[in-house]
Amino acid sequence: MTEAQHPAPAGDTDLGLHDPLAESFPTGFQGRILYWIAVAFSLYQIAIAAHIVNLSSQIQRALHLGFLMLLCFPLLAALRNHGRAGNVAAWIMAGLGVIVAGYQWVEYVPLMMRSGSLNQLDVVIGIIALATTFAAAYVVMGPALPLVAGAFLVYALFGEYFPGPLVTRGYDLAQVVEQMSFGTEGIYGTPLYVSATYIFLFILFGAFLEKAGMIKLFTDVSLGMVGHRMGGAAKVSVVSSGLMGTISGSGVANVVTTGQFTIPLMKSFGYRPAFAGGVEATASMGGQIMPPVMGAVAFIMAETLGVAYVEVVRAAIVPAILYFASAFWMVHLEAGRRNLRGMAKDELPSAFKALREGWYLILPLAVLVYLLFSGYTPLFAGTIGLALTMMLILGASAALGLPSALLRTIFWIGLGLVAASFLKFGNNALWAGIAALLVWNAVSQGGRATIRQVVDSLAEGAKTALPVGVACALVGVIIGTMTLTGAANTFGLYIVSVGQNSLFLSLVLTMLTCLVLGMGIPTIPNYIITSTIAAPALLELGVPLIVSHMFVFYFGIMADLTPPVALACFAAAPIAKEGGFKISLEALKVAAAGFVIPYMAIYTPALMLQDGGALAESIGYAPAVAYIVVKCVIAIGLWGIAVIGWLHHNLAIWERVLAAVAAFTLIAAMPMTDEIGLVLAAIFAFLSWRKSRR
C-alpha cells in the first residue's frame, strides 16, 4: 500500500519495541481501513488549519484526540500481531475514544452550563476519556509516562492523606474528573491544543518533504561537504542529522531514518559499533533543538510563555549550532585518536551538484522560516509550507509530461506566480492551485502515481503524529494535577531554598530532575512537566524566563541519551548490532561537551541572545554575545579534548586534567573564573603546540 518510512533491519526484533510505528500500515482489509482513517485524519487537520472547517477550540481538541484513539489502538494491535482477540479489544478501545469525542461535541454547550456540577453520565464519560488516554500512551510509548501521570492522578485523588507539605485539602472524584477530562486544564489543555494545530501540521510538512526526496538531498550534501575529511563517515551523520532536525520533530525517528545509512557507513570505516550508534543518537536528538521545528516544543514553549515563536527560535539558534559543533568536534577527536580517514572524494556525490538539482526542495522550508520570522503565526506559516510542498510534488509530475523545455519553463513561472499569490489573496489561492494540479495529474498515468504519493504522505504524517499527540493528551493530567493542587509550588520552593545558597546546586538539581523524569518519557511531555515544576523556581532565582525554559528543555533532550533507558540509543541498537546501554555510554561521551552550553547560558543569558546578566550590563549586549560565544567554543573544545584524550597526539592524564579544569572554570561565571580559565587554556594550548612541534 505504501512504502515503509523507516524499515527495520533484517532480523530486528528490538526496534519495534522502541519505535512501534517504524513499520508501515499492515496489509489486508484492516490495513486499508487504517490507512484511509489516517488520510482522513490528515485531511481534517488541513481543513482546520486552512479554515475550510471552523470549530470551537474545545471541539477541535476533542476531535483531534478522537482521531488519535481511533487510529492508535487498531494500528498498534495490527503491527504487533495481537491476533483476533487483541484486534477486537483494540477496536473497542478505539470506539470508546470516538464516543468520548462525540460526547464532547454534542454536549459542548450543556457541559459548559453544567460546569462545577457534572451529572453521572458526565463522570462516566470523563473516566472513559482518562482510561483510553492512559491506555493509548501505554501501547505507544510503554509504561514510563503512564506511571508518572498515574502517580500525579493518585495524588490529585488522595493528596489529603499525604504527609507534611504534600498534603492537599482533598478533592472528590467528580472534581478530579472534571479537571482532567473536561475544559482546558487536563487532557484537553494547552499541549493537546498545540498538537491539534501547530505540531500535526509541521509533522505533516516533514512527511511531505521526506517523500519529495529531502532525505537524499541532505545525505548527498553532507557526504559532499564532510565525507572526505578525517572521520568523514561520522561527520556525515552529524551534519545530515542536523539538517533532518530542521524538518523532523522526533529524535527517535531521526535515528531510524538517517541511522539506517550512517551507522553502517561509520562501522565500515572502522568506528566501533557502540560509538557509531552513539554518534547517530546524539546528533539525532540534537535535531530537536534545531529551528524551525525544534521537536515541536518551540510551539508549546511559545504558547506557554505567551511570546512570539521567533523569540523561542532566537533563544535556541546559538545553542543548537554549538551543540552540533560540539558533536562534530568530539567525532573529529575520536577519528584522530583512532586514525580513521575519510572516504575517497571521487566516490562521493558533489554537494554543489546535489543543491543545484534539488534546490527547489528547500523553497518550502525557506518560505516557512521567512514567514515565521516575519511575524506570521506558526499555523499560517505551516499551512503555507505544506501547501507549497504539495504544489512542488504535483507540479514536478505535471511538468514531466510537457513536451519541451520552453513549456516546462513557462509552467514553472506560472506555478511560481500562483504560489506567490498567497501574499495577496491568502492560502485559498494555493489550495485552488493544488486542486488544479490534482486534476491535471489525475488524467495522466504518471500523475496518478504522484497523487498516490501525496496520499501516502498524508497517511504517514498522521501515523507519525500519534506518539506526540497521545503524549500531549496524557501530560495534561500532570498539568491538571499541578493546577488543582498547587504541587509545583512545593518543589519550586525547595529549589529556591537551595538556590539561595548556591545557584549552581539548584541547576544541578533541576538537571537531575529533567534526566530522571526523561527516562522513558518523550521530550515534549518531559519539557512540559519540568517547565511546570522547575522553570518557575529558576525564574525566582533571577534566571530569565525563556532561558529557564530552554534549560529544562535542553536536559529533557539529554534524557533520551542517558542510561539506563536512553530511548534514542536503544533505537540505534539493532542498526548498530550493539547493546543499547553501551551505545548510551558512548552517546554521553559524544554529547559531553554539549552539557556545558545550558549552564553557560544561565550565567550569561547573552548566549541565548537574551538581555540581562552581569556581563551584558558591564560591557554591552553585542560585545557580551560575542564574548560568551567565543568562551563557550573554547570551553566546548577543552571539554572534548579532556573526554577523548587526544589532540594531534594521545594526551597524558595531567594534560586531560588541565583541559578539564580550564573548561570548568570557563563555565562558572564567578569572580576571576574567566581569567583563570583563559590563562589555563592558554597554558594548555602552548604546551600542546610545543609537544606537537617535537
PDB file of N, CA, C and O in Angstrom, residues 343-392:
ATOM      1  N   MET A 343      36.421   9.271   3.408  1.00  0.00           N
ATOM      2  CA  MET A 343      36.133   8.490   2.209  1.00  0.00           C
ATOM      3  C   MET A 343      36.807   9.119   0.988  1.00  0.00           C
ATOM      4  O   MET A 343      37.175  10.299   1.017  1.00  0.00           O
ATOM      5  N   ALA A 344      36.981   8.337  -0.037  1.00  0.00           N
ATOM      6  CA  ALA A 344      37.602   8.845  -1.264  1.00  0.00           C
ATOM      7  C   ALA A 344      36.707   9.917  -1.885  1.00  0.00           C
ATOM      8  O   ALA A 344      35.518   9.680  -2.138  1.00  0.00           O
ATOM      9  N   LYS A 345      37.279  11.085  -2.155  1.00  0.00           N
ATOM     10  CA  LYS A 345      36.483  12.216  -2.612  1.00  0.00           C
ATOM     11  C   LYS A 345      35.835  11.958  -3.966  1.00  0.00           C
ATOM     12  O   LYS A 345      34.716  12.405  -4.233  1.00  0.00           O
ATOM     13  N   ASP A 346      36.541  11.212  -4.834  1.00  0.00           N
ATOM     14  CA  ASP A 346      35.987  10.975  -6.169  1.00  0.00           C
ATOM     15  C   ASP A 346      34.826   9.988  -6.154  1.00  0.00           C
ATOM     16  O   ASP A 346      34.138   9.817  -7.155  1.00  0.00           O
ATOM     17  N   GLU A 347      34.610   9.315  -5.022  1.00  0.00           N
ATOM     18  CA  GLU A 347      33.495   8.376  -4.910  1.00  0.00           C
ATOM     19  C   GLU A 347      32.269   9.015  -4.255  1.00  0.00           C
ATOM     20  O   GLU A 347      31.238   8.364  -4.107  1.00  0.00           O
ATOM     21  N   LEU A 348      32.392  10.280  -3.844  1.00  0.00           N
ATOM     22  CA  LEU A 348      31.316  10.945  -3.121  1.00  0.00           C
ATOM     23  C   LEU A 348      30.509  11.843  -4.048  1.00  0.00           C
ATOM     24  O   LEU A 348      31.042  12.374  -5.028  1.00  0.00           O
ATOM     25  N   PRO A 349      29.227  12.042  -3.737  1.00  0.00           N
ATOM     26  CA  PRO A 349      28.433  12.977  -4.539  1.00  0.00           C
ATOM     27  C   PRO A 349      28.910  14.407  -4.309  1.00  0.00           C
ATOM     28  O   PRO A 349      29.492  14.729  -3.271  1.00  0.00           O
ATOM     29  N   SER A 350      28.661  15.260  -5.256  1.00  0.00           N
ATOM     30  CA  SER A 350      29.022  16.670  -5.137  1.00  0.00           C
ATOM     31  C   SER A 350      27.918  17.415  -4.393  1.00  0.00           C
ATOM     32  O   SER A 350      26.747  17.340  -4.770  1.00  0.00           O
ATOM     33  N   ALA A 351      28.314  18.116  -3.322  1.00  0.00           N
ATOM     34  CA  ALA A 351      27.325  18.892  -2.570  1.00  0.00           C
ATOM     35  C   ALA A 351      26.713  19.982  -3.449  1.00  0.00           C
ATOM     36  O   ALA A 351      25.503  20.227  -3.393  1.00  0.00           O
ATOM     37  N   PHE A 352      27.556  20.600  -4.297  1.00  0.00           N
ATOM     38  CA  PHE A 352      27.055  21.659  -5.175  1.00  0.00           C
ATOM     39  C   PHE A 352      26.071  21.105  -6.198  1.00  0.00           C
ATOM     40  O   PHE A 352      25.013  21.696  -6.455  1.00  0.00           O
ATOM     41  N   LYS A 353      26.397  19.934  -6.747  1.00  0.00           N
ATOM     42  CA  LYS A 353      25.504  19.324  -7.730  1.00  0.00           C
ATOM     43  C   LYS A 353      24.178  18.925  -7.084  1.00  0.00           C
ATOM     44  O   LYS A 353      23.099  19.102  -7.673  1.00  0.00           O
ATOM     45  N   ALA A 354      24.266  18.379  -5.853  1.00  0.00           N
ATOM     46  CA  ALA A 354      23.043  17.988  -5.159  1.00  0.00           C
ATOM     47  C   ALA A 354      22.145  19.193  -4.908  1.00  0.00           C
ATOM     48  O   ALA A 354      20.923  19.124  -5.088  1.00  0.00           O
ATOM     49  N   LEU A 355      22.748  20.317  -4.517  1.00  0.00           N
ATOM     50  CA  LEU A 355      21.964  21.532  -4.290  1.00  0.00           C
ATOM     51  C   LEU A 355      21.416  22.093  -5.596  1.00  0.00           C
ATOM     52  O   LEU A 355      20.286  22.592  -5.647  1.00  0.00           O
ATOM     53  N   ARG A 356      22.223  22.002  -6.670  1.00  0.00           N
ATOM     54  CA  ARG A 356      21.777  22.512  -7.963  1.00  0.00           C
ATOM     55  C   ARG A 356      20.585  21.725  -8.481  1.00  0.00           C
ATOM     56  O   ARG A 356      19.668  22.279  -9.088  1.00  0.00           O
ATOM     57  N   GLU A 357      20.577  20.407  -8.227  1.00  0.00           N
ATOM     58  CA  GLU A 357      19.493  19.564  -8.723  1.00  0.00           C
ATOM     59  C   GLU A 357      18.281  19.557  -7.795  1.00  0.00           C
ATOM     60  O   GLU A 357      17.160  19.326  -8.244  1.00  0.00           O
ATOM     61  N   GLY A 358      18.518  19.776  -6.511  1.00  0.00           N
ATOM     62  CA  GLY A 358      17.398  19.672  -5.566  1.00  0.00           C
ATOM     63  C   GLY A 358      17.105  20.944  -4.807  1.00  0.00           C
ATOM     64  O   GLY A 358      16.424  20.902  -3.780  1.00  0.00           O
ATOM     65  N   TRP A 359      17.579  22.089  -5.325  1.00  0.00           N
ATOM     66  CA  TRP A 359      17.401  23.357  -4.612  1.00  0.00           C
ATOM     67  C   TRP A 359      15.931  23.696  -4.375  1.00  0.00           C
ATOM     68  O   TRP A 359      15.578  24.321  -3.373  1.00  0.00           O
ATOM     69  N   TYR A 360      15.091  23.272  -5.310  1.00  0.00           N
ATOM     70  CA  TYR A 360      13.674  23.626  -5.195  1.00  0.00           C
ATOM     71  C   TYR A 360      13.029  22.993  -3.960  1.00  0.00           C
ATOM     72  O   TYR A 360      12.012  23.498  -3.451  1.00  0.00           O
ATOM     73  N   LEU A 361      13.618  21.888  -3.451  1.00  0.00           N
ATOM     74  CA  LEU A 361      13.065  21.264  -2.248  1.00  0.00           C
ATOM     75  C   LEU A 361      13.220  22.152  -1.023  1.00  0.00           C
ATOM     76  O   LEU A 361      12.478  22.018  -0.047  1.00  0.00           O
ATOM     77  N   ILE A 362      14.214  23.035  -1.082  1.00  0.00           N
ATOM     78  CA  ILE A 362      14.473  23.910   0.065  1.00  0.00           C
ATOM     79  C   ILE A 362      13.501  25.084   0.092  1.00  0.00           C
ATOM     80  O   ILE A 362      13.311  25.716   1.135  1.00  0.00           O
ATOM     81  N   LEU A 363      12.858  25.368  -1.040  1.00  0.00           N
ATOM     82  CA  LEU A 363      11.991  26.543  -1.117  1.00  0.00           C
ATOM     83  C   LEU A 363      10.873  26.543  -0.066  1.00  0.00           C
ATOM     84  O   LEU A 363      10.668  27.568   0.612  1.00  0.00           O
ATOM     85  N   PRO A 364      10.107  25.440   0.112  1.00  0.00           N
ATOM     86  CA  PRO A 364       9.057  25.485   1.143  1.00  0.00           C
ATOM     87  C   PRO A 364       9.616  25.745   2.538  1.00  0.00           C
ATOM     88  O   PRO A 364       9.017  26.489   3.321  1.00  0.00           O
ATOM     89  N   LEU A 365      10.774  25.137   2.836  1.00  0.00           N
ATOM     90  CA  LEU A 365      11.389  25.353   4.141  1.00  0.00           C
ATOM     91  C   LEU A 365      11.841  26.800   4.292  1.00  0.00           C
ATOM     92  O   LEU A 365      11.668  27.414   5.354  1.00  0.00           O
ATOM     93  N   ALA A 366      12.394  27.367   3.225  1.00  0.00           N
ATOM     94  CA  ALA A 366      12.839  28.764   3.265  1.00  0.00           C
ATOM     95  C   ALA A 366      11.654  29.704   3.459  1.00  0.00           C
ATOM     96  O   ALA A 366      11.720  30.663   4.246  1.00  0.00           O
ATOM     97  N   VAL A 367      10.558  29.445   2.738  1.00  0.00           N
ATOM     98  CA  VAL A 367       9.357  30.278   2.887  1.00  0.00           C
ATOM     99  C   VAL A 367       8.800  30.152   4.302  1.00  0.00           C
ATOM    100  O   VAL A 367       8.390  31.146   4.920  1.00  0.00           O
ATOM    101  N   LEU A 368       8.789  28.927   4.824  1.00  0.00           N
ATOM    102  CA  LEU A 368       8.311  28.687   6.184  1.00  0.00           C
ATOM    103  C   LEU A 368       9.100  29.521   7.192  1.00  0.00           C
ATOM    104  O   LEU A 368       8.528  30.215   8.038  1.00  0.00           O
ATOM    105  N   VAL A 369      10.432  29.457   7.090  1.00  0.00           N
ATOM    106  CA  VAL A 369      11.282  30.212   8.015  1.00  0.00           C
ATOM    107  C   VAL A 369      11.047  31.711   7.855  1.00  0.00           C
ATOM    108  O   VAL A 369      10.945  32.452   8.841  1.00  0.00           O
ATOM    109  N   TYR A 370      10.933  32.170   6.600  1.00  0.00           N
ATOM    110  CA  TYR A 370      10.701  33.601   6.349  1.00  0.00           C
ATOM    111  C   TYR A 370       9.391  34.059   7.001  1.00  0.00           C
ATOM    112  O   TYR A 370       9.339  35.116   7.656  1.00  0.00           O
ATOM    113  N   LEU A 371       8.333  33.281   6.836  1.00  0.00           N
ATOM    114  CA  LEU A 371       7.038  33.665   7.401  1.00  0.00           C
ATOM    115  C   LEU A 371       7.085  33.686   8.924  1.00  0.00           C
ATOM    116  O   LEU A 371       6.525  34.588   9.563  1.00  0.00           O
ATOM    117  N   LEU A 372       7.758  32.677   9.506  1.00  0.00           N
ATOM    118  CA  LEU A 372       7.846  32.626  10.965  1.00  0.00           C
ATOM    119  C   LEU A 372       8.593  33.844  11.504  1.00  0.00           C
ATOM    120  O   LEU A 372       8.208  34.439  12.509  1.00  0.00           O
ATOM    121  N   PHE A 373       9.682  34.208  10.835  1.00  0.00           N
ATOM    122  CA  PHE A 373      10.478  35.337  11.298  1.00  0.00           C
ATOM    123  C   PHE A 373       9.849  36.677  10.928  1.00  0.00           C
ATOM    124  O   PHE A 373      10.275  37.717  11.433  1.00  0.00           O
ATOM    125  N   SER A 374       8.854  36.652  10.059  1.00  0.00           N
ATOM    126  CA  SER A 374       8.176  37.890   9.674  1.00  0.00           C
ATOM    127  C   SER A 374       6.976  38.187  10.559  1.00  0.00           C
ATOM    128  O   SER A 374       6.262  39.163  10.338  1.00  0.00           O
ATOM    129  N   GLY A 375       6.733  37.324  11.540  1.00  0.00           N
ATOM    130  CA  GLY A 375       5.661  37.583  12.488  1.00  0.00           C
ATOM    131  C   GLY A 375       4.358  36.869  12.206  1.00  0.00           C
ATOM    132  O   GLY A 375       3.390  37.056  12.950  1.00  0.00           O
ATOM    133  N   TYR A 376       4.302  36.071  11.138  1.00  0.00           N
ATOM    134  CA  TYR A 376       3.096  35.288  10.882  1.00  0.00           C
ATOM    135  C   TYR A 376       2.983  34.165  11.922  1.00  0.00           C
ATOM    136  O   TYR A 376       3.981  33.701  12.471  1.00  0.00           O
ATOM    137  N   THR A 377       1.761  33.717  12.175  1.00  0.00           N
ATOM    138  CA  THR A 377       1.566  32.662  13.164  1.00  0.00           C
ATOM    139  C   THR A 377       2.145  31.347  12.645  1.00  0.00           C
ATOM    140  O   THR A 377       2.174  31.106  11.427  1.00  0.00           O
ATOM    141  N   PRO A 378       2.602  30.465  13.542  1.00  0.00           N
ATOM    142  CA  PRO A 378       3.088  29.159  13.103  1.00  0.00           C
ATOM    143  C   PRO A 378       2.043  28.372  12.318  1.00  0.00           C
ATOM    144  O   PRO A 378       2.381  27.628  11.399  1.00  0.00           O
ATOM    145  N   LEU A 379       0.755  28.551  12.681  1.00  0.00           N
ATOM    146  CA  LEU A 379      -0.306  27.831  11.978  1.00  0.00           C
ATOM    147  C   LEU A 379      -0.381  28.268  10.520  1.00  0.00           C
ATOM    148  O   LEU A 379      -0.448  27.438   9.603  1.00  0.00           O
ATOM    149  N   PHE A 380      -0.324  29.576  10.280  1.00  0.00           N
ATOM    150  CA  PHE A 380      -0.369  30.084   8.909  1.00  0.00           C
ATOM    151  C   PHE A 380       0.894  29.673   8.152  1.00  0.00           C
ATOM    152  O   PHE A 380       0.828  29.213   7.002  1.00  0.00           O
ATOM    153  N   ALA A 381       2.054  29.846   8.790  1.00  0.00           N
ATOM    154  CA  ALA A 381       3.320  29.504   8.137  1.00  0.00           C
ATOM    155  C   ALA A 381       3.375  28.028   7.799  1.00  0.00           C
ATOM    156  O   ALA A 381       3.820  27.627   6.708  1.00  0.00           O
ATOM    157  N   GLY A 382       2.923  27.171   8.728  1.00  0.00           N
ATOM    158  CA  GLY A 382       2.932  25.731   8.475  1.00  0.00           C
ATOM    159  C   GLY A 382       1.988  25.341   7.353  1.00  0.00           C
ATOM    160  O   GLY A 382       2.296  24.464   6.538  1.00  0.00           O
ATOM    161  N   THR A 383       0.825  25.990   7.313  1.00  0.00           N
ATOM    162  CA  THR A 383      -0.136  25.711   6.240  1.00  0.00           C
ATOM    163  C   THR A 383       0.449  26.077   4.883  1.00  0.00           C
ATOM    164  O   THR A 383       0.335  25.309   3.914  1.00  0.00           O
ATOM    165  N   ILE A 384       1.098  27.243   4.804  1.00  0.00           N
ATOM    166  CA  ILE A 384       1.705  27.676   3.545  1.00  0.00           C
ATOM    167  C   ILE A 384       2.849  26.733   3.156  1.00  0.00           C
ATOM    168  O   ILE A 384       2.967  26.331   1.988  1.00  0.00           O
ATOM    169  N   GLY A 385       3.693  26.383   4.117  1.00  0.00           N
ATOM    170  CA  GLY A 385       4.797  25.466   3.823  1.00  0.00           C
ATOM    171  C   GLY A 385       4.308  24.128   3.304  1.00  0.00           C
ATOM    172  O   GLY A 385       4.857  23.574   2.339  1.00  0.00           O
ATOM    173  N   LEU A 386       3.264  23.597   3.938  1.00  0.00           N
ATOM    174  CA  LEU A 386       2.695  22.323   3.495  1.00  0.00           C
ATOM    175  C   LEU A 386       2.107  22.444   2.095  1.00  0.00           C
ATOM    176  O   LEU A 386       2.334  21.579   1.229  1.00  0.00           O
ATOM    177  N   ALA A 387       1.357  23.512   1.856  1.00  0.00           N
ATOM    178  CA  ALA A 387       0.737  23.705   0.537  1.00  0.00           C
ATOM    179  C   ALA A 387       1.802  23.842  -0.554  1.00  0.00           C
ATOM    180  O   ALA A 387       1.663  23.274  -1.644  1.00  0.00           O
ATOM    181  N   LEU A 388       2.869  24.571  -0.277  1.00  0.00           N
ATOM    182  CA  LEU A 388       3.934  24.741  -1.267  1.00  0.00           C
ATOM    183  C   LEU A 388       4.622  23.412  -1.573  1.00  0.00           C
ATOM    184  O   LEU A 388       4.975  23.128  -2.725  1.00  0.00           O
ATOM    185  N   THR A 389       4.818  22.584  -0.541  1.00  0.00           N
ATOM    186  CA  THR A 389       5.431  21.271  -0.766  1.00  0.00           C
ATOM    187  C   THR A 389       4.544  20.399  -1.638  1.00  0.00           C
ATOM    188  O   THR A 389       5.028  19.704  -2.543  1.00  0.00           O
ATOM    189  N   MET A 390       3.239  20.417  -1.377  1.00  0.00           N
ATOM    190  CA  MET A 390       2.313  19.656  -2.213  1.00  0.00           C
ATOM    191  C   MET A 390       2.334  20.162  -3.652  1.00  0.00           C
ATOM    192  O   MET A 390       2.310  19.370  -4.614  1.00  0.00           O
ATOM    193  N   MET A 391       2.426  21.482  -3.819  1.00  0.00           N
ATOM    194  CA  MET A 391       2.486  22.037  -5.173  1.00  0.00           C
ATOM    195  C   MET A 391       3.760  21.597  -5.893  1.00  0.00           C
ATOM    196  O   MET A 391       3.733  21.315  -7.096  1.00  0.00           O
ATOM    197  N   LEU A 392       4.876  21.545  -5.164  1.00  0.00           N
ATOM    198  CA  LEU A 392       6.133  21.111  -5.774  1.00  0.00           C
ATOM    199  C   LEU A 392       6.041  19.667  -6.255  1.00  0.00           C
ATOM    200  O   LEU A 392       6.457  19.333  -7.371  1.00  0.00           O
TER     201      LEU A 392
END
